[in-house]
């Protein structure tokens, strides 16, 4: 609406919200905070924000002057979580280019598809990941330069058309100032592709503004609320939704970061917690299940870790209880690549703290912050109330929520109807309920819900109930076709060492301890070695559905 001529004008300055600002601030005000990278050797590498900031300046200069990066050129990273990756996080957007984080766990053909779709010009790669990149190079025509950082044999990169550079040589001796350009806050800063569980991966492009606002939200006490007195163990990969925004938030408030690099197995994680004593950590449930088993087998002094953020998949109650017992308080959060990712955080409301209700609140996906508007939509498109009972698809909108997908430099962004409503809200594909106080409880992903005879069975609820059994290490439940009911649940369980499979006993446990209604109990059961995982460590249920369809699972029918 155009302003009336006599309208009162704001007297505030119009200053863009940019990643550049985060970089400059982090260096100036929090220069002594550290990025501590695990090296697998006696001492981790320690680099202050001031040093990393200077190196980011040098990197930006080298990318511009030596590699010819201009405008919105895409500079990709194929890297673990480490100090150099943080330098790239700031150098690339601050110079006006677009940081493209590549998921190193994707199958090779998908990785190539994504690089080509984004038309990446440069790839910064960790030496240890060269075996992954080298075989793809001939299929990546847009890539002109490869910059290698850290240990690893370089020879497989020789002979290609892309020029190969050493990260350290590239930045050595370069000027330590850069005349950062003025950047429109709505310009692209970084991009990340969804893992493509359905169809081709989709590119989400974050703006400077969305990253800045998301960082502020992450730093609020009701979200992670960390300060420069904290050390955050950033297990969630920097290629998985910008490590949930932690590096950006860190430069805003000086949070020290402990970066595991390639040492993501439970034993080194336990060791780095014991030695560096982080106060906070963030990762998907799978990582925590592994760490828990390790700590149970080989107890360690991990009492520094007061707060653990779990998200990316539902946190089983048994996991939360086990961590609580170890003195690590779990905080559950929900989000997606499309939501930057912070959507909800489960901090119990004041009236529940210290009461019997508190645990139940902590198990929900959490409460929406002011920056995330939410609504539930029923199967017929009707709006459902926040009554804690009506289940529908969650739709969200806000300044750090995607409104479209990237579709190449000259093409209009994509707004597929199954992902965006006509009025521009993001359809999350998650099904759940919202309480009158704004707490979200997800019952399933729309594609994982089991549709049995016109009723819905939550696979997540069955999994959580199963994982509470002492013999069960992990459990995944998927829908399989059933002549009578349309679909029925198939329970696939991973047993703990030394446990035997007694499906009747597990079934009884589900009703007695799990309070699962009889009609929801699985009649098909199987033991598997491990639950297949996606590239970001979540249960890959489509693999289980396929194995069932192919008849390669040894299923017992009760
Ligand atoms: P992908 O879609 O490839 O799994 P994302 O990391 O974007 O990649 O995943 C987002 C999805 O992860 C959400 O839509 C939701 O289904 C699931 N998810 C994230 N956090 C939680 C949580 N705390 N509880 C349950 N599901 C979650």
XYZ file of C-alpha atoms and ligand atoms in Angstrom:
585
model
C 0.000 0.000 0.000
C 1.536 3.383 -0.955
C 2.162 5.729 1.974
C -0.159 8.679 2.396
C 1.670 11.915 1.787
C 1.275 12.970 5.381
C 2.143 9.535 6.863
C 4.490 9.457 9.831
C 7.848 8.182 8.628
C 10.088 5.993 10.722
C 13.155 7.829 11.905
C 15.269 4.689 12.105
C 18.352 4.060 9.987
C 18.098 1.565 7.181
C 21.150 -0.636 7.751
C 21.288 -3.970 5.914
C 21.482 -7.177 7.978
C 24.445 -9.025 6.498
C 26.850 -11.885 7.100
C 29.616 -9.303 6.630
C 28.407 -7.558 9.743
C 28.546 -10.821 11.699
C 32.119 -11.379 10.554
C 33.318 -7.873 11.402
C 31.548 -7.951 14.767
C 32.860 -11.401 15.691
C 36.424 -10.333 15.004
C 36.183 -6.937 16.722
C 34.189 -7.824 19.805
C 34.757 -11.557 20.242
C 38.230 -11.827 18.757
C 39.467 -14.043 21.615
C 36.761 -16.687 21.209
C 38.065 -19.863 19.653
C 37.419 -22.425 16.974
C 38.918 -25.635 18.321
C 39.323 -28.290 15.632
C 39.935 -31.914 16.602
C 42.932 -33.324 14.727
C 43.131 -36.828 16.151
C 46.523 -35.907 17.571
C 47.568 -34.905 21.066
C 46.473 -31.306 20.794
C 43.494 -29.916 18.887
C 44.091 -26.950 16.593
C 43.017 -23.694 18.300
C 42.273 -20.606 16.229
C 40.830 -17.370 17.590
C 37.952 -15.589 15.856
C 40.424 -12.751 15.210
C 42.813 -15.104 13.383
C 40.019 -16.864 11.505
C 38.585 -13.474 10.531
C 41.919 -12.323 9.129
C 42.261 -15.559 7.204
C 38.702 -15.098 5.881
C 39.752 -11.686 4.569
C 42.768 -13.274 2.891
C 40.629 -16.039 1.426
C 38.158 -13.538 -0.023
C 41.065 -11.611 -1.572
C 42.511 -14.769 -3.101
C 39.155 -15.914 -4.454
C 38.690 -12.536 -6.126
C 42.209 -11.808 -7.346
C 43.624 -15.244 -8.099
C 40.529 -17.302 -8.919
C 38.393 -14.584 -10.491
C 35.323 -15.021 -8.292
C 32.871 -12.234 -9.116
C 29.300 -11.223 -8.345
C 27.106 -14.085 -7.244
C 29.489 -16.847 -8.365
C 28.919 -20.007 -6.379
C 31.832 -21.224 -4.266
C 31.191 -24.699 -2.902
C 32.678 -26.433 0.117
C 33.111 -30.184 0.469
C 34.422 -30.133 4.007
C 34.110 -31.441 7.526
C 33.423 -29.122 10.453
C 36.685 -27.245 11.000
C 38.206 -23.762 11.238
C 38.859 -23.451 7.493
C 35.216 -24.250 6.794
C 34.210 -21.443 9.162
C 36.548 -19.089 7.293
C 34.815 -20.013 4.031
C 31.424 -19.479 5.715
C 32.228 -15.806 6.202
C 34.630 -14.967 3.359
C 32.345 -16.109 0.548
C 29.082 -14.301 1.454
C 30.943 -11.202 2.690
C 32.575 -10.736 -0.726
C 29.116 -10.980 -2.325
C 29.478 -14.534 -3.660
C 27.301 -17.498 -2.663
C 28.544 -20.242 -0.330
C 27.301 -23.659 -1.402
C 27.830 -26.347 1.232
C 27.985 -29.842 -0.308
C 26.764 -32.874 1.603
C 29.694 -35.282 1.622
C 27.466 -38.251 2.425
C 25.396 -38.042 -0.741
C 25.774 -40.680 -3.451
C 28.264 -39.527 -6.121
C 25.698 -39.038 -8.890
C 23.565 -36.777 -6.671
C 26.579 -34.766 -5.637
C 27.476 -34.188 -9.296
C 23.871 -33.262 -10.085
C 23.866 -30.662 -7.329
C 27.214 -29.091 -8.303
C 26.004 -28.802 -11.883
C 22.606 -27.461 -10.897
C 24.188 -24.730 -8.776
C 26.892 -24.209 -11.462
C 29.620 -24.038 -8.825
C 32.777 -22.290 -10.046
C 35.119 -23.223 -7.203
C 35.129 -26.148 -4.775
C 37.067 -25.939 -1.526
C 37.704 -29.517 -0.438
C 39.306 -31.180 2.539
C 42.238 -33.363 1.527
C 40.610 -36.389 3.151
C 37.624 -36.022 0.791
C 39.604 -35.999 -2.447
C 38.771 -39.687 -3.085
C 35.115 -38.629 -3.173
C 35.596 -35.617 -5.448
C 38.262 -36.775 -7.900
C 36.160 -39.386 -9.767
C 33.420 -36.781 -10.332
C 35.566 -34.015 -11.755
C 35.163 -34.947 -15.415
C 31.389 -34.581 -14.935
C 31.593 -31.073 -13.445
C 32.088 -28.701 -16.391
C 31.419 -25.466 -14.441
C 34.128 -26.091 -11.839
C 37.241 -24.070 -12.752
C 39.188 -24.296 -9.501
C 39.699 -26.770 -6.685
C 41.175 -25.479 -3.428
C 42.529 -28.185 -1.113
C 42.805 -27.841 2.657
C 44.215 -30.265 5.198
C 45.897 -33.672 4.983
C 45.247 -36.145 2.152
C 46.816 -37.363 -1.071
C 46.406 -34.762 -3.861
C 47.451 -36.939 -6.793
C 43.940 -38.124 -7.807
C 43.124 -34.494 -8.699
C 45.924 -34.214 -11.264
C 45.163 -34.186 -14.977
C 41.678 -32.637 -14.851
C 40.645 -29.342 -16.413
C 40.067 -27.609 -13.068
C 43.152 -25.919 -11.609
C 44.213 -27.212 -8.214
C 45.387 -24.864 -5.437
C 46.557 -25.278 -1.873
C 44.385 -23.370 0.589
C 47.335 -22.282 2.722
C 49.452 -21.208 -0.277
C 46.528 -19.275 -1.687
C 46.033 -17.110 1.388
C 49.664 -16.866 2.566
C 51.015 -13.309 2.651
C 47.842 -11.777 1.228
C 46.555 -8.381 2.418
C 44.696 -8.528 5.716
C 42.074 -5.977 4.782
C 39.274 -6.213 2.217
C 36.996 -3.449 1.129
C 33.780 -5.414 1.700
C 31.059 -4.460 -0.776
C 27.745 -2.952 0.364
C 25.347 -5.847 0.070
C 21.580 -5.727 -0.239
C 20.336 -7.831 2.679
C 17.958 -9.760 0.442
C 20.784 -11.035 -1.746
C 21.793 -14.708 -1.709
C 24.459 -15.557 0.879
C 24.446 -19.348 1.041
C 22.707 -22.337 -0.448
C 22.025 -25.864 0.673
C 20.207 -28.666 -1.137
C 17.679 -30.909 0.590
C 18.774 -34.517 0.651
C 16.401 -35.537 -2.108
C 14.534 -38.304 -0.348
C 11.757 -37.674 -2.870
C 12.823 -36.798 -6.418
C 15.697 -34.493 -7.290
C 17.331 -32.498 -4.477
C 15.974 -28.990 -4.092
C 18.124 -25.899 -3.569
C 17.293 -23.582 -0.691
C 19.012 -20.183 -0.938
C 19.474 -18.235 2.304
C 19.706 -14.453 2.212
C 22.033 -12.284 4.297
C 18.973 -11.050 6.146
C 17.550 -14.503 6.846
C 20.893 -15.686 8.250
C 21.234 -12.595 10.446
C 17.710 -12.843 11.857
C 18.011 -16.602 12.350
C 21.265 -16.068 14.277
C 19.515 -13.654 16.614
C 16.772 -16.179 17.252
C 19.264 -18.997 17.852
C 21.021 -16.850 20.438
C 17.889 -16.106 22.409
C 17.661 -17.771 25.794
C 14.484 -19.514 24.687
C 16.460 -21.120 21.839
C 20.085 -22.103 22.498
C 20.984 -19.034 24.545
C 24.766 -19.555 24.402
C 27.419 -16.947 25.228
C 31.191 -16.532 25.022
C 31.452 -18.558 28.223
C 30.216 -21.602 26.318
C 32.022 -24.089 24.154
C 29.649 -25.719 21.685
C 30.515 -29.112 20.239
C 29.171 -28.694 16.720
C 28.570 -32.283 15.600
C 25.793 -31.378 13.190
C 27.663 -30.989 9.880
C 28.281 -27.574 8.386
C 26.695 -28.986 5.220
C 23.492 -29.814 7.107
C 21.555 -26.519 7.158
C 24.646 -24.454 8.061
C 25.333 -26.584 11.140
C 21.901 -25.402 12.306
C 23.191 -21.822 12.151
C 25.732 -22.232 14.962
C 28.804 -20.692 13.250
C 26.844 -17.542 12.355
C 25.338 -17.321 15.833
C 28.816 -17.878 17.308
C 30.263 -14.805 15.607
C 27.347 -12.794 16.942
C 27.863 -13.658 20.622
C 31.343 -15.188 20.798
C 30.384 -18.841 21.396
C 33.548 -20.986 21.250
C 33.159 -23.887 18.836
C 34.627 -27.361 19.147
C 34.736 -28.828 15.645
C 35.103 -32.622 15.287
C 36.446 -32.538 11.700
C 36.289 -36.141 10.420
C 36.311 -37.734 13.883
C 32.594 -38.372 14.233
C 32.665 -41.861 15.711
C 31.432 -42.289 19.318
C 34.896 -42.964 20.813
C 36.650 -39.789 19.579
C 33.520 -37.742 20.381
C 33.629 -39.035 23.961
C 37.330 -38.275 24.119
C 36.974 -34.704 22.887
C 34.167 -34.057 25.369
C 36.350 -35.318 28.190
C 39.393 -33.325 27.082
C 38.013 -30.025 25.782
C 34.984 -29.918 28.123
C 32.321 -28.359 25.914
C 29.229 -27.002 27.668
C 26.839 -27.594 24.782
C 26.498 -29.921 21.811
C 24.171 -30.244 18.825
C 23.421 -33.320 16.699
C 20.745 -35.688 15.380
C 19.504 -38.531 17.659
C 21.567 -41.199 15.872
C 24.813 -39.581 16.999
C 23.583 -39.440 20.589
C 22.450 -43.076 20.551
C 25.994 -44.001 19.506
C 27.587 -41.806 22.145
C 25.312 -43.207 24.820
C 26.345 -46.774 23.991
C 29.990 -45.689 24.124
C 29.576 -43.947 27.485
C 27.769 -46.952 28.887
C 30.526 -49.311 27.759
C 33.409 -46.994 28.702
C 32.329 -44.309 31.192
C 34.032 -40.921 30.787
C 34.078 -37.642 32.624
C 31.534 -35.721 30.532
C 29.918 -33.567 33.197
C 30.812 -30.298 31.410
C 28.161 -31.002 28.794
C 25.214 -29.360 30.497
C 23.033 -28.830 27.447
C 22.501 -31.014 24.410
C 20.380 -29.875 21.474
C 18.734 -32.751 19.647
C 16.851 -32.251 16.413
C 16.590 -33.396 12.827
C 14.478 -36.381 13.890
C 12.284 -37.101 16.902
C 14.166 -37.595 20.156
C 13.082 -40.916 21.720
C 12.013 -40.469 25.370
C 14.418 -43.225 26.412
C 17.327 -41.224 24.984
C 16.273 -38.069 26.797
C 15.994 -39.972 30.091
C 19.379 -41.612 29.656
C 21.066 -38.283 28.963
C 19.296 -36.611 31.862
C 20.636 -39.371 34.107
C 24.168 -38.538 32.924
C 23.621 -34.875 33.810
C 23.309 -33.728 30.205
C 20.058 -31.909 29.720
C 18.498 -32.565 26.358
C 16.710 -29.746 24.572
C 14.573 -30.975 21.682
C 14.154 -28.824 18.567
C 12.482 -29.137 15.181
C 13.466 -27.691 11.831
C 14.197 -28.321 8.181
C 16.608 -27.172 5.482
C 13.792 -24.892 4.320
C 13.469 -23.285 7.776
C 17.164 -22.330 8.254
C 16.515 -24.648 10.319
C 15.178 -23.282 13.586
C 11.406 -23.845 13.715
C 10.600 -24.794 17.310
C 12.532 -25.381 20.536
C 11.134 -27.356 23.473
C 11.796 -25.224 26.539
C 9.088 -26.013 29.097
C 6.864 -23.072 30.053
C 7.297 -21.531 33.517
C 4.156 -23.132 34.917
C 5.430 -26.628 34.127
C 8.981 -26.284 35.425
C 9.557 -28.542 38.407
C 6.206 -30.315 37.968
C 5.278 -33.743 36.580
C 4.356 -32.074 33.311
C 7.837 -30.797 32.597
C 9.171 -33.926 30.907
C 6.157 -34.144 28.595
C 6.755 -30.562 27.435
C 10.417 -31.296 26.788
C 9.458 -34.238 24.598
C 7.331 -32.135 22.276
C 9.055 -30.611 19.247
C 8.706 -27.285 21.054
C 7.252 -23.829 20.906
C 7.245 -21.469 17.926
C 9.269 -18.270 18.208
C 7.720 -14.985 17.067
C 9.582 -15.248 13.762
C 7.822 -18.474 12.780
C 4.082 -18.387 12.111
C 2.423 -21.796 12.048
C -0.875 -23.306 11.020
C -2.277 -26.815 10.614
C -4.087 -27.894 7.491
C -6.424 -30.871 7.342
C -6.693 -33.331 4.455
C -9.383 -31.218 2.740
C -7.360 -28.004 3.020
C -9.301 -26.831 6.101
C -7.543 -24.894 8.885
C -7.383 -26.840 12.127
C -7.388 -25.285 15.606
C -4.464 -25.254 18.040
C -6.364 -27.469 20.465
C -3.753 -30.124 21.139
C -5.945 -32.713 19.410
C -6.563 -31.894 15.756
C -3.808 -33.409 13.638
C -2.906 -31.907 10.285
C 0.001 -30.919 8.068
C 2.157 -28.192 9.537
C 2.598 -25.072 7.404
C 4.944 -22.241 8.374
C 6.000 -18.807 7.215
C 8.511 -16.241 8.376
C 11.629 -14.242 7.483
C 13.936 -17.288 7.653
C 11.553 -19.734 5.956
C 11.976 -20.615 2.258
C 9.314 -19.336 -0.112
C 10.652 -21.148 -3.189
C 13.455 -23.379 -4.494
C 16.416 -22.412 -6.658
C 15.944 -23.118 -10.333
C 19.109 -21.951 -12.040
C 20.476 -18.454 -12.706
C 18.030 -17.320 -15.365
C 14.931 -19.231 -14.332
C 12.085 -18.267 -12.030
C 12.332 -19.926 -8.591
C 10.259 -23.090 -8.240
C 7.136 -23.163 -6.090
C 5.776 -26.723 -6.394
C 2.187 -27.000 -5.153
C 3.011 -29.876 -2.793
C 5.616 -27.685 -1.064
C 4.071 -24.205 -1.009
C 0.486 -23.147 -0.439
C -1.181 -20.722 -2.824
C -0.690 -17.947 -0.284
C 3.032 -18.714 0.004
C 3.347 -20.770 3.202
C 5.817 -23.668 3.324
C 4.103 -27.057 3.532
C 6.451 -28.992 5.789
C 5.246 -32.520 5.050
C 5.164 -33.045 8.819
C 1.954 -34.088 10.520
C 1.188 -33.069 14.067
C -0.850 -31.210 16.632
C -0.322 -27.815 18.275
C -1.370 -27.097 21.844
C -3.220 -23.891 22.728
C 0.109 -22.624 24.143
C 1.848 -23.115 20.796
C 3.728 -26.372 21.516
C 4.111 -28.579 18.467
C 3.947 -32.358 18.701
C 4.762 -34.163 15.490
C 3.143 -37.505 15.046
C 4.839 -38.374 11.766
C 6.071 -37.295 8.395
C 3.177 -37.332 5.971
C 4.924 -39.992 3.883
C 5.742 -42.255 6.870
C 2.366 -42.323 8.571
C 0.687 -45.759 8.447
C -2.803 -45.553 6.980
C -4.603 -48.546 8.421
C -8.286 -48.956 7.602
C -9.010 -45.244 7.513
C -7.106 -44.553 10.750
C -3.592 -43.218 11.080
C -0.906 -44.996 13.088
C 2.138 -42.976 14.076
C 5.352 -44.790 13.201
C 7.261 -42.495 15.567
C 5.089 -43.432 18.534
C 5.668 -47.144 17.934
C 9.415 -46.605 17.505
C 9.701 -44.627 20.725
C 7.767 -47.258 22.642
C 9.969 -50.033 21.228
C 13.211 -48.192 21.936
C 12.232 -47.956 25.593
C 12.647 -51.775 25.855
C 15.990 -52.773 27.365
C 16.699 -55.348 24.616
C 16.153 -52.866 21.774
C 19.014 -50.663 20.560
C 17.077 -49.076 17.691
C 13.737 -49.604 15.997
C 12.139 -48.333 12.814
C 8.513 -48.891 11.868
C 7.293 -48.601 8.282
C 3.998 -49.025 6.496
C 3.649 -52.149 4.365
C 0.730 -53.065 2.106
C -2.006 -55.159 3.697
C -4.956 -56.713 1.861
C -7.477 -56.071 4.569
C -6.365 -52.766 6.057
C -4.578 -51.062 3.174
C -1.423 -50.615 5.240
C -0.113 -52.113 8.470
C 3.024 -51.413 10.503
C 6.153 -53.544 10.081
C 8.453 -53.356 13.109
C 12.160 -53.662 12.334
C 14.328 -53.874 15.437
C 18.027 -53.787 16.162
C 18.743 -55.824 19.291
C 21.305 -54.928 21.904
C 24.339 -57.182 22.190
C 23.433 -60.499 23.778
C 19.645 -59.994 23.540
C 17.359 -62.540 21.869
C 14.361 -61.765 19.724
C 11.065 -62.437 21.444
C 8.501 -60.614 19.370
C 5.575 -61.719 21.557
C 7.271 -60.147 24.551
C 7.973 -56.936 22.620
C 4.365 -56.805 21.495
C 3.169 -57.232 25.072
C 5.593 -54.508 26.168
C 4.089 -52.115 23.635
C 0.638 -52.374 25.216
C 1.687 -52.682 28.847
C 4.475 -50.111 29.018
C 4.018 -48.158 25.803
C 0.244 -47.769 26.125
C -0.199 -48.490 22.444
C -3.779 -49.385 21.443
C -4.183 -53.037 20.418
C -5.311 -52.227 16.865
C -2.062 -50.310 16.315
C 0.242 -53.189 17.314
C 2.438 -54.507 14.505
C 1.854 -58.110 13.498
C 4.917 -58.176 11.215
C 8.318 -58.222 12.899
C 11.914 -58.573 11.858
C 15.367 -58.189 13.350
C 17.862 -56.162 11.336
C 21.592 -55.494 11.836
C 21.203 -51.720 11.807
C 18.627 -49.191 10.675
C 19.645 -47.769 7.277
C 20.403 -44.058 7.555
C 20.118 -41.113 5.149
C 23.019 -38.821 4.288
C 22.285 -36.724 7.361
C 21.917 -39.663 9.734
C 18.148 -40.089 9.835
C 16.255 -43.370 9.512
C 15.978 -44.141 5.801
C 12.579 -45.760 5.735
C 12.327 -45.979 1.986
C 15.194 -48.503 2.018
C 13.273 -50.630 4.540
C 10.069 -50.410 2.488
C 12.026 -51.480 -0.590
C 13.682 -54.396 1.202
C 10.286 -55.576 2.375
C 8.847 -55.284 -1.130
C 11.808 -57.232 -2.558
C 11.300 -59.934 0.061
C 14.828 -59.639 1.458
C 13.702 -59.218 5.066
C 13.116 -62.272 7.224
C 9.666 -61.335 8.535
C 7.820 -63.163 11.332
C 4.045 -62.795 11.310
C 2.415 -63.001 14.741
P 15.430 -34.167 4.956
O 14.098 -33.636 4.561
O 16.268 -34.597 3.843
O 15.369 -35.176 6.079
P 15.947 -31.946 6.642
O 17.130 -31.959 7.489
O 15.528 -30.669 6.059
O 16.242 -32.932 5.539
O 14.769 -32.626 7.454
C 13.652 -31.959 7.922
C 12.706 -32.947 8.504
O 13.283 -33.641 9.602
C 11.472 -32.323 9.080
O 10.532 -32.027 8.078
C 10.998 -33.410 10.034
O 10.284 -34.419 9.367
C 12.282 -33.997 10.530
N 12.591 -33.450 11.847
C 13.451 -32.471 12.145
N 13.497 -32.258 13.473
C 12.622 -33.116 14.038
C 12.198 -33.380 15.380
N 12.700 -32.739 16.416
N 11.269 -34.324 15.560
C 10.745 -35.000 14.515
N 11.117 -34.805 13.253
C 12.030 -33.881 13.001
